[in-house]
Tab-separated table of C-alpha atoms in Angstrom:
chain	number	residue	atom	x	y	z
A	116	MET	CA	-51.077	-4.326	16.426
A	117	GLY	CA	-52.605	-5.294	13.335
A	118	CYS	CA	-56.591	-5.155	13.427
A	119	ILE	CA	-56.609	-4.493	17.211
A	120	GLU	CA	-55.074	-1.031	16.059
A	121	LEU	CA	-58.331	-0.223	14.095
A	122	MET	CA	-60.312	-1.143	17.499
A	123	ASP	CA	-61.085	1.116	20.238
A	124	TYR	CA	-58.652	-0.446	22.922
A	125	LYS	CA	-57.088	0.749	26.173
A	126	ILE	CA	-53.556	-0.063	27.277
A	127	LEU	CA	-53.655	-1.537	31.033
A	128	GLN	CA	-49.963	-2.893	30.979
A	129	SER	CA	-47.176	-2.053	28.319
A	130	ARG	CA	-43.972	-3.658	27.555
A	131	VAL	CA	-44.016	-6.277	30.445
A	132	SER	CA	-43.247	-10.140	30.238
A	133	PHE	CA	-46.290	-12.282	29.580
A	134	LYS	CA	-46.072	-13.574	33.203
A	135	GLU	CA	-46.683	-9.887	34.207
A	136	CYS	CA	-49.638	-10.030	31.795
A	137	ARG	CA	-50.758	-13.165	33.430
A	138	GLU	CA	-50.550	-11.878	36.970
A	139	PHE	CA	-51.779	-8.498	36.538
A	140	ILE	CA	-55.040	-10.254	34.753
A	141	LEU	CA	-55.401	-12.484	37.711
A	142	SER	CA	-54.734	-10.123	40.362
A	143	THR	CA	-57.181	-7.105	39.029
A	144	CYS	CA	-60.178	-9.108	37.257
A	145	LYS	CA	-62.973	-10.678	39.184
A	146	GLU	CA	-63.801	-12.800	36.464
A	147	VAL	CA	-61.318	-14.814	34.637
A	148	TYR	CA	-61.389	-17.479	32.278
A	149	GLU	CA	-58.402	-19.700	31.113
A	150	VAL	CA	-58.050	-20.135	27.282
A	151	GLU	CA	-55.718	-21.866	25.146
A	152	PRO	CA	-52.825	-20.526	22.877
A	153	GLY	CA	-54.414	-19.656	19.670
A	154	TYR	CA	-57.762	-18.784	21.086
A	155	GLN	CA	-59.568	-16.663	18.904
A	156	LEU	CA	-60.379	-13.115	20.321
A	157	PHE	CA	-61.836	-10.632	18.186
A	158	GLU	CA	-60.212	-11.128	15.185
A	159	ILE	CA	-56.527	-12.056	16.614
A	160	TYR	CA	-55.423	-15.487	17.921
A	161	LEU	CA	-54.017	-15.314	21.223
A	162	ILE	CA	-50.230	-15.673	21.476
A	163	GLY	CA	-48.949	-16.971	24.902
A	164	ASN	CA	-47.105	-19.166	27.321
A	165	PRO	CA	-49.701	-21.436	29.110
A	166	PRO	CA	-51.795	-20.660	31.374
A	167	ILE	CA	-53.401	-17.738	29.258
A	168	PHE	CA	-56.082	-15.580	31.279
A	169	VAL	CA	-58.725	-13.237	29.918
A	170	GLY	CA	-60.502	-11.344	32.569
A	171	VAL	CA	-64.200	-9.719	32.186
A	172	GLU	CA	-65.399	-6.480	33.664
A	173	GLY	CA	-68.437	-5.243	33.009
A	174	ASP	CA	-68.596	-5.271	29.195
A	175	ASP	CA	-64.498	-4.874	28.932
A	176	VAL	CA	-62.680	-8.095	28.023
A	177	ILE	CA	-59.069	-7.871	29.331
A	178	PHE	CA	-56.599	-10.045	27.690
A	179	PRO	CA	-52.854	-10.364	27.021
A	180	TYR	CA	-51.173	-9.082	23.634
A	181	VAL	CA	-47.908	-10.169	22.519
A	182	LYS	CA	-45.777	-8.241	20.163
A	183	PRO	CA	-42.401	-9.605	18.915
A	184	CYS	CA	-40.499	-6.750	19.516
A	185	HIS	CA	-42.209	-4.966	22.366
A	186	GLY	CA	-43.120	-7.598	24.597
A	187	ALA	CA	-46.389	-8.321	26.013
A	188	PHE	CA	-49.404	-5.584	26.721
A	189	VAL	CA	-52.762	-5.813	28.620
A	190	LEU	CA	-55.583	-4.568	26.842
A	191	LYS	CA	-58.994	-3.724	27.239
A	192	ILE	CA	-61.806	-3.849	24.778
A	193	LYS	CA	-65.401	-3.705	24.868
A	194	GLY	CA	-66.723	-7.191	23.711
A	195	PRO	CA	-70.187	-8.218	24.714
A	196	ASP	CA	-69.994	-11.043	22.038
A	197	VAL	CA	-66.693	-12.083	23.256
A	198	ILE	CA	-67.973	-12.539	26.964
A	199	GLU	CA	-70.933	-13.801	25.991
A	200	ARG	CA	-68.826	-16.650	24.040
A	201	LEU	CA	-66.428	-16.917	26.783
A	202	ARG	CA	-69.337	-17.487	29.319
A	203	SER	CA	-70.967	-20.213	27.360
A	204	GLU	CA	-67.591	-22.223	26.509
A	205	ARG	CA	-65.662	-21.800	29.761
A	206	THR	CA	-66.071	-21.868	33.165
A	207	ALA	CA	-64.744	-18.977	34.958
A	208	LYS	CA	-61.529	-19.261	37.207
A	209	ARG	CA	-62.510	-17.117	39.704
A	210	GLN	CA	-65.885	-15.204	39.593
B	105	MET	CA	-44.315	-35.651	-1.048
B	106	ARG	CA	-41.532	-33.194	0.332
B	107	LYS	CA	-41.779	-32.510	4.029
B	108	LYS	CA	-42.121	-29.057	4.998
B	109	ALA	CA	-40.341	-26.540	7.590
B	110	LEU	CA	-41.127	-23.490	8.821
B	111	ILE	CA	-38.627	-20.777	10.507
B	112	LEU	CA	-40.204	-18.396	12.676
B	113	LEU	CA	-38.626	-15.020	13.124
B	114	GLY	CA	-38.381	-13.011	16.401
B	115	CYS	CA	-37.647	-9.243	16.324
B	116	PRO	CA	-34.885	-8.733	14.146
B	117	GLU	CA	-33.232	-6.539	16.709
B	118	LEU	CA	-30.941	-9.447	16.926
B	119	PRO	CA	-27.759	-9.072	14.781
B	120	ILE	CA	-27.223	-12.741	14.053
B	121	GLN	CA	-30.782	-13.666	13.497
B	122	THR	CA	-31.257	-13.139	9.512
B	123	GLY	CA	-27.644	-15.109	8.884
B	124	ILE	CA	-28.946	-17.795	11.215
B	125	ALA	CA	-32.123	-18.172	9.555
B	126	LEU	CA	-30.390	-18.270	5.832
B	127	TYR	CA	-28.391	-20.863	7.233
B	128	LEU	CA	-30.770	-23.200	9.023
B	129	ALA	CA	-32.952	-22.560	5.649
B	130	SER	CA	-29.921	-23.743	3.705
B	131	ARG	CA	-29.362	-26.760	5.665
B	132	LEU	CA	-33.038	-27.558	5.815
B	133	LYS	CA	-33.303	-27.201	1.947
B	134	ASP	CA	-30.304	-29.402	1.664
B	135	ALA	CA	-31.789	-32.145	3.692
B	136	GLY	CA	-35.020	-32.144	1.178
B	137	LEU	CA	-37.260	-29.588	3.163
B	138	GLU	CA	-39.500	-27.168	1.608
B	139	VAL	CA	-38.886	-24.043	3.764
B	140	SER	CA	-40.932	-21.491	4.649
B	141	VAL	CA	-40.242	-18.523	6.861
B	142	ALA	CA	-42.548	-16.154	8.772
B	143	GLY	CA	-41.739	-12.898	10.497
B	144	THR	CA	-42.458	-9.077	11.025
B	145	PRO	CA	-42.178	-7.343	7.963
B	146	THR	CA	-38.969	-5.896	8.675
B	147	ALA	CA	-37.593	-9.472	9.679
B	148	LEU	CA	-38.654	-10.671	6.495
B	149	GLN	CA	-37.159	-7.481	4.273
B	150	LEU	CA	-33.874	-8.346	5.851
B	151	LEU	CA	-34.028	-11.786	4.645
B	152	THR	CA	-34.973	-10.599	0.886
B	153	VAL	CA	-32.210	-8.106	1.038
B	154	ALA	CA	-29.745	-10.901	2.317
B	155	ASP	CA	-31.260	-13.279	-0.407
B	156	PRO	CA	-32.383	-11.459	-3.139
B	157	HIS	CA	-32.796	-14.133	-5.665
B	158	GLY	CA	-34.393	-16.351	-3.287
B	159	TYR	CA	-31.699	-18.751	-3.558
B	160	TYR	CA	-32.445	-20.149	0.180
B	161	VAL	CA	-36.094	-19.357	0.886
B	162	ASP	CA	-38.456	-18.728	-2.144
B	163	LYS	CA	-39.909	-15.230	-1.863
B	164	GLN	CA	-43.762	-17.257	-2.128
B	165	HIS	CA	-42.601	-19.057	1.077
B	166	LEU	CA	-42.016	-15.715	3.006
B	167	LEU	CA	-44.993	-15.268	5.396
B	168	ASP	CA	-46.562	-12.524	7.586
B	169	LEU	CA	-46.082	-13.522	11.362
B	170	ASP	CA	-49.863	-13.040	12.385
B	171	SER	CA	-51.069	-14.443	8.837
B	172	CYS	CA	-48.770	-17.453	9.630
B	173	ILE	CA	-50.298	-18.100	13.039
B	174	LYS	CA	-53.850	-17.732	11.849
B	175	ALA	CA	-53.232	-19.969	8.951
B	176	LEU	CA	-51.539	-22.626	11.252
B	177	VAL	CA	-54.872	-22.377	13.862
B	178	GLU	CA	-56.949	-22.713	11.088
B	179	LYS	CA	-55.303	-25.763	9.552
B	180	ARG	CA	-54.769	-24.178	6.150
B	181	ILE	CA	-51.113	-24.738	6.287
B	182	ALA	CA	-49.591	-28.128	7.561
B	183	ILE	CA	-45.825	-28.287	8.680
B	184	ASP	CA	-43.489	-31.221	9.664
B	185	LEU	CA	-40.659	-29.097	11.747
B	186	CYS	CA	-40.739	-25.470	12.743
B	187	ALA	CA	-37.793	-24.222	14.479
B	188	VAL	CA	-38.789	-20.860	16.722
B	189	VAL	CA	-36.027	-18.010	17.341
B	190	VAL	CA	-36.278	-16.996	20.921
B	191	HIS	CA	-34.359	-14.019	21.793
B	192	ASN	CA	-36.682	-12.422	24.193
B	193	ASP	CA	-39.856	-13.382	26.302
B	194	ALA	CA	-42.296	-12.895	23.169
B	195	GLY	CA	-40.017	-15.790	21.771
B	196	VAL	CA	-40.923	-17.905	24.563
B	197	SER	CA	-44.611	-17.176	23.798
B	198	TYR	CA	-44.821	-17.696	20.339
B	199	LEU	CA	-42.859	-21.227	20.683
B	200	ALA	CA	-45.508	-21.948	23.245
B	201	THR	CA	-48.271	-21.265	20.521
B	202	VAL	CA	-46.826	-23.108	18.064
B	203	ARG	CA	-46.375	-26.111	20.283
B	204	HIS	CA	-50.203	-25.805	21.036
B	205	ILE	CA	-51.503	-25.443	17.425
B	206	SER	CA	-49.107	-27.789	15.766
B	207	GLY	CA	-47.911	-31.042	15.992
B	208	ALA	CA	-44.793	-30.464	14.239
B	209	LYS	CA	-41.400	-31.489	15.482
B	210	LEU	CA	-40.562	-28.225	17.357
B	211	VAL	CA	-36.957	-26.474	17.603
B	212	ALA	CA	-36.176	-23.680	19.890
B	213	LEU	CA	-33.332	-21.980	18.684
B	214	VAL	CA	-32.443	-19.919	21.689
B	215	LEU	CA	-30.151	-16.988	21.172
B	216	GLY	CA	-29.119	-13.712	22.314
B	217	HIS	CA	-27.331	-12.455	25.682
B	218	ASP	CA	-30.190	-13.882	27.951
B	219	ALA	CA	-30.343	-17.368	25.823
B	220	GLU	CA	-29.768	-19.420	29.104
B	221	ALA	CA	-32.506	-17.720	31.361
B	222	LEU	CA	-34.984	-17.974	28.437
B	223	ALA	CA	-34.247	-21.515	27.994
B	224	ALA	CA	-34.742	-22.546	31.540
B	225	GLU	CA	-38.065	-20.521	31.024
B	226	ILE	CA	-39.454	-22.965	27.962
B	227	ASP	CA	-41.666	-25.524	29.262
B	228	CYS	CA	-43.274	-26.894	26.106
B	229	GLU	CA	-42.165	-30.118	24.378
B	230	CYS	CA	-39.272	-29.376	22.096
B	231	GLU	CA	-35.532	-29.538	21.225
B	232	LYS	CA	-33.670	-26.637	22.566
B	233	LEU	CA	-30.612	-25.331	20.782
B	234	VAL	CA	-29.483	-22.997	23.291
B	235	ALA	CA	-26.183	-20.224	22.180
B	236	LYS	CA	-25.645	-17.211	23.983
B	237	ALA	CA	-24.925	-15.393	20.732
B	238	VAL	CA	-25.240	-12.078	19.928
B	239	HIS	CA	-23.132	-10.869	17.143
B	240	ASN	CA	-20.611	-13.891	15.990
B	241	PRO	CA	-23.025	-16.820	14.751
B	242	GLN	CA	-20.446	-19.746	15.145
B	243	SER	CA	-21.828	-21.240	18.565
B	244	ALA	CA	-25.468	-20.980	16.970
B	245	LYS	CA	-24.112	-22.790	13.621
B	246	GLN	CA	-22.603	-25.527	15.778
B	247	ARG	CA	-25.979	-26.297	17.364
B	248	ILE	CA	-27.847	-26.223	14.090
B	249	ASP	CA	-24.969	-28.557	12.436
B	250	ALA	CA	-25.361	-31.165	15.508
B	251	LEU	CA	-29.069	-30.943	14.772
B	252	PHE	CA	-28.880	-32.099	11.337
B	253	GLU	CA	-27.122	-35.191	11.895
B	254	GLU	CA	-30.239	-36.414	13.180
B	255	THR	CA	-32.598	-34.108	10.777
B	256	GLU	CA	-31.041	-35.537	7.824
B	257	ARG	CA	-31.935	-38.924	8.632
B	258	TRP	CA	-35.342	-38.020	10.133
B	259	ALA	CA	-35.929	-36.104	6.591
B	260	VAL	CA	-35.264	-38.991	4.449
């Protein structure tokens, strides 16, 4: 997972389709933002078939992460700075 | 100035991927384009073993997949044509991402057992070359040959 591996992450969904990631984030997160492919989150650029949703829960960012050989994952990482940027740049799809 | 092509590889588990990538690279090179290939470390190792002298793809033009995406987003590299090998759900995601971050002419080379179902999931603007091919590369090669009748005119 590149630099993500060095972070303190929790896997919420593993080896699923990107569509399943999208639906999981939409159905479980109360605060959701839509971002475009290539949006920078932490040190990575998000890969995905739009729409791409990023969820916020407290200080945690919940987002899809695609690996070429293992499908898509939903990860949760603490990111107050990321959340602040999302809130300042985007309008929540649901809050 | 030579036009630049990028071949973006998927997971190397698909048997025909390396052979088809080298064939496509060869056709692009013959058409006058400068060819780069991006992929996972293993996908690039397979390519290097199959083309040890860099005849089809210069070793300097082999790019780590994540670094390539980063460079495209940050506009540090520019490409005129990008062919993305799609043979699983992740491939569809990479294709859609390239569509969003690059204005290059985009070709989806949709292969594997699930080629038709995957092709149906692709809704971004691109040219789809669909071949339900896993071991035998002939149908995929034929799709590429048909593409080149157009591309060779376009590259001039």
